[in-house]
Amino acid sequence: MSIKQHLLSKIATGDGHGENSPYFDGWKAYDSNPFHPTSNPEGVIQMGLAENQLCFDVVQQWVLDNPQASICTAEGVDEFRDIAIFQDYHGLPEFRNAVANFMAKVRGDRVAFDPDRIVMSGGATGAHETIAFCLADRDEAFLVPVPYYAGFDRDLRWRTGIKLIPVACESSNDFKVTREALEAAYEKAQEDNIRVKGLLITNPSNPLGTILDRETLTSVVSFINEKNIHLVCDEIYSATVFSQPDFVSIAEIIEGEIECDRDLIHIVYSLSKDMGFPGFRVGIVYSYNDQVVSCARKMSSFGLVSSQTQHLIASMLSDDAFVKKFLEESAKRLAKRHRNFTWGLSQVGISCLKSNAGLFLWMDLRRLLKKPTFEEEITLWRVIINDVKLNVSPGSSFHCPEPGWFRVCIANMDDKTMDTALTRIRKKFAPPNKELLVVPKKKKCWQDHNLRLSFSPRFSPRSLYEDMSPHSPMPHSPLVPTRT
């Protein structure tokens, strides 16, 4: 440590943010050489960003049709003063009402939400940190099923000092959360003298794109109730479910017949994924615990949603006709993008975990590893970044226990860019002969997560590595070089 560094805090001089990981290094590769269809067609395509850009035309049309929703237009300027002056941390009543109504509609109006329990935060990142501060002290822990979103290490641990304990989930059962795995993780924490304060689940899952069924959710509620620990449910992808089975919110489970201490139940929500508005930083803490609501609301002073944004969102989400159209169109377009991309991957023998939600695919490249190790996974990831010029995220950055899985985001680009990405994959990973056997289209093979394509005996997936970059040791923080 330098002489000046000792004058700074441990947060300032440490690496708790988690930026030194392949997840963020892929972003650096993209930032230094971003793809553009005309000015930089050989650049890196961003497939590491879970962003929903498929329905911006629907949103933009609403904005054009409703200029009064913005205080920066001639039609809405009369409300400029009232919106621009000080607003307390409760938020605009019309905003909280609209968000509560939208959350209910996303869940098929099977459950209602109380606007007085809506607490604002600066995106889901701020919401997660707020709930962590409310529920746990430094060195206490949350159980988290793996694989889990790479940003949780930053969001929940960096400034709070809490621990995240992985709950083992395996590909052999499609990474499902089991009671046995929860019990094992909890008991291990007890043996290590770590106090477990809660369980964090994501539903739908990031990075898997799967949903938790009613039976699993009921088991989870039973588990946390027996252990008397909190349950934090990240439901920020709830409106990205594009096919059966339907999304089931934890709110529906506790409204049912199950006996549960509701003070233990908390939901994190945002409009970043469902609506495609990450720049608006609309995060929500919804807790059934009055004390948590009170504390979280006070803490929200550190990350409020601007009143201008609240005003616009309140108007937009109060338009029931728009909400209905948006949700229907978004599901339809996500389903089409998912179908087209998985079909394109299948043409070169690449399959994905069966999923029906999210803005990404959990791509299975295990058979392309020379050895089943995380070092080989990083080697393959470097090839994809440097040679194929796609920023995808390796499973190890999501704490996946098995090497060879990658998250690839598919909703943050237009159709032409998607085609370019698939073309690059075909050029790099297509077999060297024409004897690739594909299931006929009528069988909808992209819907089968057990899909395995047959290859000629002359072709081995390992042969794909003959023209790849040589192996290199996996450093602690690989800074990815990009080529122009």
Coordinates of C-alpha atoms in Angstrom, one line a residue:
M1 CA 0.0 0.0 0.0
S2 CA 1.3 3.4 -1.0
I3 CA 1.9 6.2 1.6
K4 CA -1.2 8.0 0.3
Q5 CA -3.4 4.9 0.2
H6 CA -3.3 4.4 3.9
L7 CA -5.3 7.7 4.2
L8 CA -8.2 6.1 2.3
S9 CA -10.9 3.7 3.5
K10 CA -10.8 -0.1 2.9
I11 CA -13.7 0.3 0.4
A12 CA -11.6 2.8 -1.6
T13 CA -8.5 0.7 -1.7
G14 CA -10.1 -2.7 -1.9
D15 CA -11.5 -4.7 -4.8
G16 CA -14.9 -5.6 -3.3
H17 CA -16.7 -4.0 -6.3
G18 CA -15.9 -7.2 -8.3
E19 CA -14.9 -5.2 -11.4
N20 CA -11.9 -7.5 -11.8
S21 CA -13.8 -10.4 -13.3
P22 CA -14.4 -11.8 -16.8
Y23 CA -17.9 -10.4 -16.6
F24 CA -16.7 -6.9 -16.5
D25 CA -13.7 -7.5 -18.6
G26 CA -16.0 -8.5 -21.5
W27 CA -17.6 -5.1 -21.2
K28 CA -14.1 -3.4 -21.4
A29 CA -13.5 -5.3 -24.6
Y30 CA -16.7 -4.1 -26.0
D31 CA -16.2 -0.5 -24.9
S32 CA -12.8 -0.4 -26.5
N33 CA -14.0 -1.8 -29.8
P34 CA -17.8 -1.5 -30.1
F35 CA -19.6 -3.0 -33.1
H36 CA -21.4 -0.7 -35.5
P37 CA -22.9 -2.0 -38.7
T38 CA -21.3 0.6 -40.9
S39 CA -18.5 2.4 -39.0
N40 CA -17.1 -0.6 -37.3
P41 CA -18.6 -3.9 -38.7
E42 CA -15.7 -5.9 -37.3
G43 CA -16.1 -4.7 -33.7
V44 CA -17.2 -6.6 -30.6
I45 CA -21.0 -7.2 -30.4
Q46 CA -22.4 -6.6 -27.0
M47 CA -24.1 -9.8 -25.8
G48 CA -23.2 -9.3 -22.2
L49 CA -25.9 -6.7 -21.5
A50 CA -29.3 -7.9 -20.4
E51 CA -31.4 -5.1 -21.9
N52 CA -34.8 -5.2 -23.5
Q53 CA -34.7 -3.1 -26.7
L54 CA -37.3 -5.0 -28.7
C55 CA -40.3 -2.8 -28.0
F56 CA -38.9 0.8 -28.0
D57 CA -41.1 1.6 -31.0
V58 CA -44.2 0.8 -28.9
V59 CA -42.9 3.1 -26.1
Q60 CA -41.8 5.9 -28.5
Q61 CA -45.3 5.9 -30.1
W62 CA -46.9 6.3 -26.7
V63 CA -44.5 9.2 -25.9
L64 CA -45.5 10.9 -29.2
D65 CA -49.2 10.4 -28.5
N66 CA -48.9 11.7 -24.9
P67 CA -46.6 14.8 -24.9
Q68 CA -48.3 16.1 -21.8
A69 CA -46.7 13.3 -19.8
S70 CA -43.4 15.2 -19.9
I71 CA -42.9 18.5 -18.1
C72 CA -40.3 19.4 -20.8
T73 CA -42.9 19.8 -23.6
A74 CA -45.3 22.6 -24.4
E75 CA -48.2 20.4 -23.4
G76 CA -46.8 19.4 -20.0
V77 CA -44.8 22.5 -19.0
D78 CA -47.6 23.8 -16.8
E79 CA -46.7 21.1 -14.3
F80 CA -43.0 21.9 -14.3
R81 CA -42.9 23.9 -11.1
D82 CA -44.9 21.3 -9.0
I83 CA -42.7 18.5 -10.2
A84 CA -39.4 20.3 -10.1
I85 CA -39.6 21.5 -6.5
F86 CA -38.7 19.4 -3.5
Q87 CA -40.4 16.0 -3.1
D88 CA -40.0 13.8 0.0
Y89 CA -38.7 10.3 -0.1
H90 CA -42.2 8.7 -0.1
G91 CA -42.4 9.5 -3.8
L92 CA -45.3 10.9 -5.9
P93 CA -48.6 9.1 -4.9
E94 CA -49.5 8.7 -8.5
F95 CA -46.2 7.0 -9.2
R96 CA -46.5 4.5 -6.3
N97 CA -50.1 3.8 -7.4
A98 CA -49.1 3.2 -11.0
V99 CA -46.2 0.9 -10.1
A100 CA -48.4 -1.1 -7.8
N101 CA -51.0 -1.5 -10.5
F102 CA -48.3 -2.4 -13.1
M103 CA -46.9 -5.1 -10.8
A104 CA -50.3 -6.6 -10.4
K105 CA -51.0 -6.6 -14.2
V106 CA -47.6 -8.3 -14.8
R107 CA -48.8 -11.1 -12.5
G108 CA -52.1 -11.4 -14.3
D109 CA -54.0 -9.5 -11.6
R110 CA -53.9 -12.6 -9.4
V111 CA -52.5 -10.6 -6.6
A112 CA -52.7 -6.9 -5.5
F113 CA -49.9 -4.7 -4.2
D114 CA -50.3 -1.9 -1.6
P115 CA -48.9 1.4 -2.9
D116 CA -47.9 2.4 0.6
R117 CA -45.4 -0.5 0.6
I118 CA -43.7 0.8 -2.6
V119 CA -40.3 2.1 -1.7
M120 CA -38.2 3.8 -4.4
S121 CA -34.5 3.1 -5.0
G122 CA -31.9 3.8 -7.7
G123 CA -32.5 0.7 -9.8
A124 CA -32.5 -2.9 -8.6
T125 CA -28.9 -2.4 -7.6
G126 CA -29.9 0.2 -5.0
A127 CA -32.9 -1.8 -4.0
H128 CA -30.8 -4.9 -3.2
E129 CA -28.3 -3.0 -1.2
T130 CA -31.1 -1.2 0.8
I131 CA -32.8 -4.5 1.6
A132 CA -29.4 -6.0 2.6
F133 CA -28.7 -3.1 5.0
C134 CA -32.2 -3.5 6.5
L135 CA -31.9 -7.3 7.1
A136 CA -28.3 -8.1 7.9
D137 CA -25.2 -6.9 9.7
R138 CA -21.6 -7.2 8.5
D139 CA -20.4 -10.8 8.3
E140 CA -23.9 -12.2 8.4
A141 CA -25.0 -14.1 5.3
F142 CA -27.6 -14.8 2.7
L143 CA -28.0 -18.1 0.9
V144 CA -28.1 -17.7 -2.9
P145 CA -28.7 -20.6 -5.4
V146 CA -26.1 -20.8 -8.1
P147 CA -25.6 -19.7 -10.7
Y148 CA -26.6 -16.2 -9.7
Y149 CA -26.3 -12.7 -11.3
A150 CA -22.6 -11.6 -11.3
G151 CA -23.6 -8.2 -10.0
F152 CA -24.9 -9.5 -6.7
D153 CA -21.4 -9.7 -5.3
R154 CA -21.2 -5.9 -5.8
D155 CA -24.8 -5.0 -5.0
L156 CA -25.2 -7.0 -1.7
R157 CA -21.6 -7.4 -0.4
W158 CA -19.4 -4.4 -1.3
R159 CA -20.6 -1.7 1.1
T160 CA -22.7 -3.8 3.5
G161 CA -20.0 -6.4 4.4
I162 CA -22.4 -9.3 4.3
K163 CA -21.6 -12.7 2.9
L164 CA -23.2 -14.7 0.1
I165 CA -23.3 -18.5 0.6
P166 CA -23.9 -20.6 -2.6
V167 CA -26.7 -23.1 -2.7
A168 CA -25.6 -26.0 -4.9
C169 CA -27.7 -26.4 -8.1
E170 CA -26.7 -28.7 -10.9
S171 CA -27.3 -29.1 -14.6
S172 CA -28.4 -32.7 -14.1
N173 CA -31.8 -31.4 -12.9
D174 CA -31.7 -28.2 -14.9
F175 CA -30.3 -26.2 -12.0
K176 CA -33.5 -26.5 -10.0
V177 CA -33.5 -25.3 -6.3
T178 CA -34.1 -28.2 -4.0
R179 CA -34.9 -28.4 -0.3
E180 CA -32.0 -30.8 0.2
A181 CA -29.5 -28.2 -1.3
L182 CA -31.0 -25.4 0.9
E183 CA -30.6 -27.5 4.0
A184 CA -27.1 -28.5 3.1
A185 CA -26.0 -24.9 2.6
Y186 CA -27.7 -23.8 5.8
E187 CA -26.1 -26.5 7.9
K188 CA -22.6 -25.8 6.4
A189 CA -23.0 -22.1 7.4
Q190 CA -23.9 -23.2 10.9
E191 CA -20.8 -25.4 11.1
D192 CA -18.7 -22.4 10.0
N193 CA -20.3 -20.2 12.7
I194 CA -21.9 -17.9 10.1
R195 CA -25.3 -16.5 10.9
V196 CA -27.7 -16.9 8.0
K197 CA -30.2 -14.0 7.9
G198 CA -31.9 -14.8 4.7
L199 CA -32.3 -16.5 1.3
L200 CA -32.1 -14.6 -2.0
I201 CA -33.8 -16.1 -5.0
T202 CA -34.3 -14.7 -8.5
N203 CA -37.5 -15.5 -10.3
P204 CA -37.2 -15.6 -13.3
S205 CA -33.6 -16.6 -13.0
N206 CA -30.7 -14.5 -14.2
P207 CA -28.7 -16.1 -15.9
L208 CA -30.8 -19.2 -16.5
G209 CA -34.0 -17.7 -18.0
T210 CA -36.1 -20.2 -16.1
I211 CA -38.9 -19.7 -13.6
L212 CA -39.5 -21.2 -10.2
D213 CA -42.7 -23.3 -10.1
R214 CA -45.4 -23.1 -7.4
E215 CA -44.2 -26.3 -5.7
T216 CA -40.6 -25.0 -5.4
L217 CA -41.7 -21.6 -4.2
T218 CA -43.9 -23.2 -1.6
S219 CA -41.0 -25.3 -0.4
V220 CA -38.8 -22.2 -0.2
V221 CA -41.4 -20.4 1.9
S222 CA -41.6 -23.4 4.2
F223 CA -37.9 -23.5 4.5
I224 CA -37.4 -19.9 5.5
N225 CA -40.3 -20.0 7.8
E226 CA -38.9 -23.0 9.7
K227 CA -35.4 -21.4 9.9
N228 CA -36.9 -18.0 10.8
I229 CA -34.8 -16.2 8.1
H230 CA -35.8 -13.7 5.5
L231 CA -36.7 -14.4 1.9
V232 CA -35.7 -11.8 -0.7
C233 CA -37.3 -12.4 -4.1
D234 CA -35.8 -10.7 -7.1
E235 CA -38.6 -10.5 -9.6
I236 CA -37.2 -7.9 -12.0
Y237 CA -37.7 -10.2 -15.0
S238 CA -41.3 -11.1 -14.2
A239 CA -42.7 -9.5 -17.4
T240 CA -40.2 -11.2 -19.7
V241 CA -41.9 -14.6 -19.5
F242 CA -42.9 -15.4 -23.1
S243 CA -44.3 -18.9 -23.0
Q244 CA -45.8 -21.4 -20.6
P245 CA -45.6 -22.1 -17.8
D246 CA -46.8 -18.7 -16.4
F247 CA -44.8 -16.7 -13.9
V248 CA -45.7 -17.2 -10.3
S249 CA -44.8 -14.4 -7.9
I250 CA -43.9 -15.1 -4.2
A251 CA -46.8 -12.7 -3.5
E252 CA -49.2 -15.3 -4.8
I253 CA -47.7 -18.1 -2.7
I254 CA -48.1 -16.2 0.6
E255 CA -51.6 -15.2 -0.4
G256 CA -52.5 -18.9 -0.6
E257 CA -53.1 -21.4 2.1
I258 CA -49.5 -21.7 3.3
E259 CA -48.8 -20.6 6.8
C260 CA -46.0 -18.0 6.8
D261 CA -44.6 -15.1 8.8
R262 CA -45.1 -12.3 6.2
D263 CA -42.6 -10.1 8.0
L264 CA -40.0 -12.4 6.4
I265 CA -41.0 -11.7 2.8
H266 CA -39.5 -9.0 0.6
I267 CA -39.6 -8.3 -3.2
V268 CA -37.1 -6.4 -5.3
Y269 CA -38.5 -5.0 -8.5
S270 CA -37.5 -2.5 -11.2
L271 CA -38.5 -1.3 -14.7
S272 CA -35.0 -1.8 -16.1
K273 CA -35.7 -5.3 -17.6
D274 CA -39.5 -5.6 -18.0
M275 CA -39.8 -2.2 -19.6
G276 CA -36.3 -1.7 -20.9
F277 CA -35.7 1.5 -18.9
P278 CA -32.3 0.9 -17.1
G279 CA -31.4 4.5 -17.6
F280 CA -34.4 5.7 -15.6
R281 CA -33.0 3.9 -12.5
V282 CA -36.5 2.9 -11.2
G283 CA -35.9 0.3 -8.5
I284 CA -38.5 -0.9 -6.0
V285 CA -38.4 -2.5 -2.6
Y286 CA -41.7 -4.1 -1.7
S287 CA -41.7 -5.5 1.8
Y288 CA -44.5 -7.1 3.9
N289 CA -42.5 -6.0 7.0
D290 CA -43.6 -2.5 8.3
Q291 CA -40.3 -1.8 10.0
V292 CA -38.4 -2.7 6.8
V293 CA -40.6 -0.4 4.8
S294 CA -40.0 2.4 7.2
C295 CA -36.2 2.0 7.3
A296 CA -35.9 1.4 3.5
R297 CA -37.9 4.6 2.8
K298 CA -35.5 6.6 5.0
M299 CA -32.5 5.0 3.3
S300 CA -34.0 5.8 -0.2
S301 CA -32.9 9.4 0.3
F302 CA -29.5 8.1 -1.0
G303 CA -31.0 6.9 -4.3
L304 CA -34.3 8.5 -5.1
V305 CA -35.9 8.3 -8.5
S306 CA -36.1 11.8 -10.0
S307 CA -39.6 13.4 -9.8
Q308 CA -39.5 14.1 -13.5
T309 CA -39.1 10.3 -14.1
Q310 CA -41.8 9.5 -11.6
H311 CA -44.2 11.8 -13.3
L312 CA -43.6 10.3 -16.8
I313 CA -43.7 6.7 -15.5
A314 CA -46.9 7.4 -13.5
S315 CA -48.6 8.6 -16.7
M316 CA -47.4 5.8 -18.8
L317 CA -48.2 2.9 -16.5
S318 CA -51.6 4.4 -15.7
D319 CA -52.6 3.9 -19.3
D320 CA -54.1 0.4 -19.1
A321 CA -54.4 0.1 -22.9
F322 CA -50.7 0.8 -23.4
V323 CA -49.7 -1.6 -20.6
K324 CA -51.7 -4.4 -22.1
K325 CA -50.3 -3.8 -25.6
F326 CA -46.8 -3.5 -24.3
L327 CA -46.9 -6.7 -22.3
E328 CA -48.4 -8.7 -25.1
E329 CA -46.0 -7.3 -27.8
S330 CA -43.0 -7.7 -25.6
A331 CA -43.8 -11.4 -24.9
K332 CA -44.4 -12.0 -28.6
R333 CA -41.1 -10.4 -29.7
L334 CA -39.1 -12.1 -27.0
A335 CA -40.5 -15.5 -28.0
K336 CA -39.6 -14.9 -31.6
R337 CA -36.0 -13.7 -30.8
H338 CA -35.5 -16.7 -28.5
R339 CA -36.8 -19.1 -31.1
N340 CA -34.7 -17.6 -33.9
F341 CA -31.5 -17.5 -31.9
T342 CA -31.7 -20.9 -30.4
W343 CA -32.5 -22.3 -33.9
G344 CA -29.4 -20.5 -35.3
L345 CA -27.3 -22.0 -32.6
S346 CA -28.7 -25.5 -33.2
Q347 CA -27.3 -25.4 -36.7
V348 CA -23.8 -25.7 -35.4
G349 CA -24.7 -28.2 -32.7
I350 CA -25.0 -25.7 -29.8
S351 CA -27.9 -26.2 -27.4
C352 CA -29.2 -24.1 -24.5
L353 CA -30.9 -24.8 -21.2
K354 CA -34.7 -24.9 -21.8
S355 CA -36.1 -21.5 -20.8
N356 CA -39.2 -19.4 -21.2
A357 CA -38.1 -16.0 -19.7
G358 CA -35.4 -13.5 -19.4
L359 CA -33.4 -11.5 -22.0
F360 CA -30.7 -14.2 -22.4
L361 CA -29.9 -17.8 -23.0
W362 CA -27.8 -20.2 -20.9
M363 CA -25.7 -21.6 -23.6
D364 CA -24.1 -25.0 -23.2
L365 CA -20.5 -25.2 -24.6
R366 CA -19.2 -27.9 -22.4
R367 CA -18.4 -30.2 -25.2
L368 CA -16.1 -27.6 -26.7
L369 CA -13.8 -27.7 -23.7
K370 CA -10.7 -29.7 -24.0
K371 CA -10.9 -30.4 -20.3
P372 CA -13.8 -29.8 -17.9
T373 CA -12.1 -27.0 -16.1
F374 CA -12.7 -23.4 -15.4
E375 CA -9.3 -22.6 -17.0
E376 CA -10.5 -24.1 -20.2
E377 CA -13.8 -22.2 -19.9
I378 CA -11.8 -18.9 -19.8
T379 CA -9.7 -20.0 -22.7
L380 CA -12.8 -20.6 -24.8
W381 CA -14.2 -17.3 -23.6
R382 CA -11.1 -15.5 -24.8
V383 CA -11.6 -17.1 -28.2
I384 CA -15.2 -15.9 -28.3
I385 CA -14.1 -12.3 -27.3
N386 CA -11.0 -12.0 -29.4
D387 CA -11.8 -14.1 -32.5
V388 CA -15.5 -14.2 -32.8
K389 CA -15.8 -10.7 -31.4
L390 CA -18.9 -11.4 -29.2
N391 CA -19.0 -10.3 -25.6
V392 CA -20.7 -13.2 -23.8
S393 CA -20.3 -14.0 -20.1
P394 CA -18.6 -17.2 -18.8
G395 CA -20.5 -19.2 -16.3
S396 CA -17.8 -18.9 -13.7
S397 CA -18.6 -15.2 -13.4
F398 CA -22.1 -16.3 -12.2
H399 CA -20.5 -18.8 -9.8
C400 CA -21.8 -21.7 -11.9
P401 CA -20.3 -24.9 -10.3
E402 CA -19.8 -26.6 -13.8
P403 CA -17.5 -25.1 -16.4
G404 CA -18.7 -24.7 -20.0
W405 CA -21.9 -22.7 -19.6
F406 CA -22.2 -19.1 -21.0
R407 CA -24.8 -16.4 -20.7
V408 CA -25.6 -14.8 -24.0
C409 CA -28.0 -11.8 -24.1
I410 CA -30.2 -11.6 -27.2
A411 CA -32.7 -8.8 -26.7
N412 CA -30.4 -5.8 -26.7
M413 CA -29.9 -5.7 -30.5
D414 CA -31.8 -5.5 -33.8
D415 CA -32.4 -8.4 -36.1
K416 CA -29.5 -7.5 -38.4
T417 CA -27.0 -7.5 -35.5
M418 CA -28.4 -10.8 -34.3
D419 CA -27.9 -12.3 -37.8
T420 CA -24.3 -10.9 -37.8
A421 CA -23.6 -12.6 -34.4
L422 CA -25.0 -15.9 -35.6
T423 CA -23.0 -15.6 -38.8
R424 CA -19.8 -15.2 -36.8
I425 CA -20.7 -18.2 -34.6
R426 CA -21.3 -20.3 -37.7
K427 CA -17.9 -19.3 -39.3
K428 CA -16.0 -20.2 -36.1
F429 CA -17.8 -23.2 -34.9
A430 CA -19.5 -24.8 -37.9
P431 CA -18.3 -28.4 -38.6
P432 CA -15.8 -28.7 -41.5
N433 CA -18.2 -30.9 -43.5
K434 CA -21.8 -30.8 -44.6
E435 CA -22.9 -33.9 -42.7
L436 CA -24.5 -32.0 -39.8
L437 CA -27.9 -33.7 -39.1
V438 CA -30.6 -31.4 -38.0
V439 CA -34.0 -32.3 -36.6
P440 CA -36.8 -31.2 -39.0
K441 CA -38.3 -27.8 -38.3
K442 CA -41.8 -29.3 -37.7
K443 CA -40.5 -30.9 -34.5
K444 CA -39.5 -27.5 -33.1
C445 CA -36.2 -28.7 -31.9
W446 CA -35.4 -25.4 -30.3
Q447 CA -38.0 -26.2 -27.6
D448 CA -36.1 -29.3 -26.5
H449 CA -33.4 -28.6 -24.0
N450 CA -32.1 -32.2 -24.5
L451 CA -31.3 -31.4 -28.1
R452 CA -28.0 -33.0 -29.2
L453 CA -27.2 -33.0 -32.9
S454 CA -25.5 -35.9 -34.5
F455 CA -22.2 -35.5 -36.3
S456 CA -20.3 -37.5 -38.7
P457 CA -17.6 -39.7 -37.1
R458 CA -15.1 -37.7 -39.0
F459 CA -16.0 -34.6 -37.0
S460 CA -15.1 -34.0 -33.4
P461 CA -16.0 -30.8 -31.6
R462 CA -12.5 -30.7 -30.3
S463 CA -11.2 -30.2 -33.8
L464 CA -12.7 -26.7 -33.6
Y465 CA -9.8 -25.7 -31.4
E466 CA -7.1 -26.3 -33.9
D467 CA -7.2 -22.8 -35.1
M468 CA -7.9 -21.1 -31.8
S469 CA -5.7 -19.0 -29.6
P470 CA -3.0 -20.9 -27.6
H471 CA -3.6 -21.7 -24.0
S472 CA -2.6 -19.2 -21.4
P473 CA -2.7 -19.3 -17.6
M474 CA -5.9 -17.8 -16.2
P475 CA -4.8 -14.7 -14.3
H476 CA -6.8 -13.3 -11.3
S477 CA -8.2 -10.5 -13.4
P478 CA -7.8 -11.2 -17.2
L479 CA -7.8 -7.9 -19.1
V480 CA -9.1 -8.9 -22.5
P481 CA -7.2 -7.5 -25.4
T482 CA -9.3 -6.7 -28.5
R483 CA -8.1 -6.7 -32.0
T484 CA -9.0 -4.2 -34.7

